Amino acid sequence: MSLSSKSLHGLQLHSSSSCRQRRSNCISCSSGEAPNSSAAVSEKPTIHLATNGHSLLSLRDPIVEPLSRDFDPPPEPLDAAAHSSRLSDSSLHEDKEASSSSTEFLAKEISKRRNFAIISHPDAGKTTLTEKLLLYGGAIHEAGAVKARRAARHATSDWMELEKQRGISITSTALVFETDDHQITLLDTPGHQDFGEDTYRTLAAADNAVMLVDAGKGLEPQTRKLFEVCRMRKLPIFTFINKMDRPALEALELLDEIEKEFELSTHAINWPIGSGDRFMGLYYRPKNEVHLFEKDQSHGSKEASVQVLPWGDPSLQTIIPEDLYQQLEEEIELLEAVSQPLELEKIHQGELSPVFFGSAMNNFGVKLFLESFLKYAQQPIPHAADVGLIEPDYPEFTGFVFKLQANMDPKHRDKVAFVRVCSGQFMKGMKVQLARTGRQVSLTRPQKMFAQDRMTVETGFAGDVIGLNNPNTFAIGDTIYTGSRVVFPGIPSFSPELFSYMRNPNPSKYKQFQKGLTELLGEGAVQVLYSVDSGRTDPILAAVGQLQFEVLQYRMSSEYGVEVQLEPLGYSVARWVTGGWPAIQKAGKLYNCATVKDWWGRPVLLFRNGWSVSQLMAENSEIGELTPYALPPSEEH
Ligand code: G4P
């Protein structure tokens, strides 16, 4: 089969920019008080050009060259003057009065906002930490509600069936809560059995990541995969080492593992005093304070009681057992000697991770974490687009779709498109342009989530996530905007790990099969590859999680009436060939891999394991560069 060029063209996916350079801002020498991160962020970023011409991206690994067109010259940042001249030229700018907002007003709203996604391996405590953050953020008064409601929802059979079979989790998109000074959006990254490409895509909408590590286990496979995506986006990474109340690896060993394996510098903001049964509290380095936790009977459902004493207070030597006191003294000294300074610029570039220890279950260290996160996290960042950098305070509304979720409400078979707002002000009912089709769309019935409740949202600003109920209007990666045309670049395809031929055993269902496949691929449910053998036309589905296949199979049957068959292929790694078909030809016969082509006809090599990739690279240098990520070819303008 061949997919129409229209639908190919339609699938513009997104990554975010993050190519930004900021003034170095050493905050380690400011007596523990970090400067407001918004001050650093408000500086105009400069465009950082990559040598391969992908100026809009901050991919660490180079990506494959698009086939369809050469790259445009590097864009200039779109400053205010450029905005106004573009705007006055714009023939699309019908709703200017309603859609533009003053820069100062926007700046105020933006400076309040912080968003983040938690990356972790199942069971590290993501649900628990989320709940405790809501507790300390004042959004709930007693922890237990999120888990209890999740269980209650599972008890309603419709949802359970759908969630189980289709990987739909209403909790898995964005939770919003407010503290006195901030509005915080937590973008949930689906994990467990519903781990899939959506998990990666969610990171395209985040400005910060919290890496949650189980203190007893250290780095685990899912965390590693998600870390790579954060690294590719240069996301600031805040590390929370959880479960210190359980037997834990040595704190120094944990930092060492992160530094060595991820080549990521660390700066411990707090330091544990003991672990397991002897976990007593934390030393808070910026203020040289000891925070001693007092266990209570609430089992973590209420905020923890904390006794704060300055380091050097004589009573500490009587409270903390001698061996732990001595160990702490030595480790503090060591940290002071070897620690990297806490530079805001490095944090924001994703080069230095502030590290926190604690126990989410017991609320130990959660408050310190939240307070520090709000100090050091970056506020909504500019996004690179075809016309230049779109600053969050660019007065026109812009945003992109990073996730589609079908049938959130089973009664209405609705589809919700989750949009990351990049600039301007979103307003309920506003009319926007959809860049892919050029059509105007009314954004009615927008929603946001608070805990599990959906609320209608009236307005939104850069950094916010909004759910739009527009069935079949949006595809993953779509740009929507008011004012001049803006197109954000695509979300990369990530190396799939599971591959299966998909067959339609019933030729009379050919049309439904094609329709279902095209629509579901358009939604980004799975990736698709094709054999280079023209006799083999069955699509090869490619996914990062098994559930993606099951969802697709289920939806082909329930929505399109086609019972498809899947035939698994024994590969687990995909690599795009940067040099394209000429490199394949030059390399000649390739061993231990299969050559296929992606949706855009570009060569992809499938391997059984990572070792085979290294072997090929070692034995056949003619193949050139192989990359684990690929962007869709750029849009024609
Ligand atoms: P996840 O979303 O990352 O999968 O993890 P989740 O929060 O569900 O936590 C996984 C298990 O780890 C849970 O235990 C949870 O209570 C426990 N946990 C989370 N944080 C801590 C911590 O700081 N200390 C200790 N000791 N345990 C922690 P469970 O028995 O699977 O579930 P539950 O019965 O406690 O809900």
XYZ file of C-alpha atoms and ligand atoms in Angstrom, residues 120-130 132 147 150 192 212 214 240 242-246 358-364, ligand 1:
66
model
C 11.119 7.179 36.381
C 10.998 3.434 36.277
C 7.761 1.771 37.460
C 7.520 1.567 41.253
C 10.095 4.263 41.949
C 7.255 6.237 43.543
C 5.956 8.547 40.816
C 2.321 8.326 41.916
C 3.333 8.821 45.528
C 5.546 11.817 44.763
C 2.856 13.360 42.548
C 2.798 14.591 47.883
C -4.588 6.757 44.641
C -7.633 5.952 40.799
C 4.104 0.739 33.578
C 12.863 9.994 40.220
C 14.702 4.494 43.809
C 14.801 13.149 43.456
C 13.337 8.427 46.794
C 12.744 5.745 49.406
C 15.580 6.798 51.701
C 13.570 5.195 54.495
C 14.399 1.834 52.929
C 13.950 12.009 50.544
C 11.070 9.685 51.064
C 7.917 10.611 49.208
C 5.857 8.151 51.195
C 6.826 9.773 54.479
C 6.861 13.308 53.092
C 10.548 13.602 53.960
P 5.027 4.417 40.581
O 3.877 5.358 40.378
O 6.352 5.023 40.229
O 4.870 3.087 39.971
O 5.174 4.110 42.139
P 4.139 4.286 43.325
O 4.056 5.707 43.755
O 2.872 3.568 43.022
O 4.982 3.536 44.443
C 5.365 2.194 44.295
C 5.484 1.580 45.678
O 6.545 2.243 46.391
C 4.234 1.780 46.520
O 4.108 0.666 47.373
C 4.573 3.004 47.346
O 3.843 3.082 48.540
C 6.040 2.770 47.597
N 6.756 4.016 47.896
C 6.706 5.188 47.249
N 7.522 6.077 47.854
C 8.090 5.449 48.889
C 8.996 5.852 49.903
O 9.463 6.975 49.964
N 9.347 4.898 50.816
C 8.862 3.634 50.787
N 9.258 2.789 51.713
N 7.989 3.222 49.856
C 7.605 4.125 48.925
P 3.046 -0.450 47.104
O 3.145 -1.400 48.230
O 3.260 -0.985 45.717
O 1.683 0.318 47.060
P 0.842 0.959 48.260
O 0.065 -0.186 48.823
O 1.814 1.513 49.256
O 0.007 1.970 47.598
